[in-house]
Amino acid sequence: MTALTIAEIADQQAELLPQRDTMLFDINIAPVVAVNLAIAVNAATWGSTANATAVQLIGVLQH
């Protein structure tokens, strides 16, 4: 890597980028949906127990 000279720095040019109208509101939308599902059936039994294991699903969609 070589050092820049004053002349090379003076020769540099820059221009402004146009304004981005699509970023005017700067809105970030990320809906999140979470669902827990579990079922246990204990019908017509005497002295028994019913157990249920829950499954959790989470979905995120970011725009």
C-alpha positions as semicolon CSV with decimal commas, in nm:
position;residue;x (nm);y (nm);z (nm)
1;M;0,000;0,000;0,000
2;T;0,140;0,338;-0,099
3;A;0,073;0,669;0,067
4;L;-0,145;0,924;-0,108
5;T;0,006;1,252;-0,216
6;I;-0,158;1,591;-0,171
7;A;-0,210;1,612;-0,548
8;E;-0,394;1,276;-0,553
9;I;-0,618;1,387;-0,269
10;A;-0,690;1,719;-0,444
11;D;-0,789;1,531;-0,762
12;Q;-1,061;1,334;-0,581
13;Q;-1,419;1,424;-0,674
14;A;-1,749;1,345;-0,511
15;E;-2,110;1,400;-0,601
16;L;-2,423;1,389;-0,391
17;L;-2,654;1,097;-0,442
18;P;-3,017;1,175;-0,527
19;Q;-3,266;1,164;-0,241
20;R;-3,441;0,830;-0,211
21;D;-3,812;0,895;-0,192
22;T;-3,879;0,531;-0,108
23;M;-3,702;0,579;0,226
24;L;-3,906;0,890;0,312
25;F;-4,096;0,733;0,603
26;D;-3,832;0,482;0,720
27;I;-4,095;0,226;0,823
28;N;-3,997;-0,126;0,920
29;I;-4,281;-0,379;0,942
30;A;-4,221;-0,718;1,102
31;P;-4,540;-0,908;1,191
32;V;-4,479;-1,193;1,435
33;V;-4,718;-1,485;1,476
34;A;-4,681;-1,733;1,762
35;V;-4,907;-2,036;1,805
36;N;-4,915;-2,295;2,085
37;L;-5,098;-2,618;2,008
38;A;-5,183;-2,885;2,265
39;I;-5,462;-3,137;2,310
40;A;-5,542;-3,387;2,584
41;V;-5,842;-3,618;2,599
42;N;-5,960;-3,793;2,913
43;A;-6,314;-3,912;2,841
44;A;-6,516;-4,182;3,021
45;T;-6,230;-4,297;3,243
46;W;-6,205;-4,333;3,620
47;G;-5,894;-4,225;3,814
48;S;-5,672;-4,165;3,515
49;T;-5,476;-3,864;3,399
50;A;-5,436;-3,699;3,061
51;N;-5,109;-3,540;2,955
52;A;-5,048;-3,300;2,669
53;T;-4,727;-3,187;2,506
54;A;-4,737;-2,841;2,351
55;V;-4,574;-2,751;2,021
56;Q;-4,484;-2,387;1,964
57;L;-4,453;-2,235;1,618
58;I;-4,317;-1,884;1,561
59;G;-4,307;-1,708;1,226
60;V;-4,153;-1,371;1,140
61;L;-4,181;-1,193;0,806
62;Q;-3,993;-0,865;0,774
63;H;-4,055;-0,610;0,500
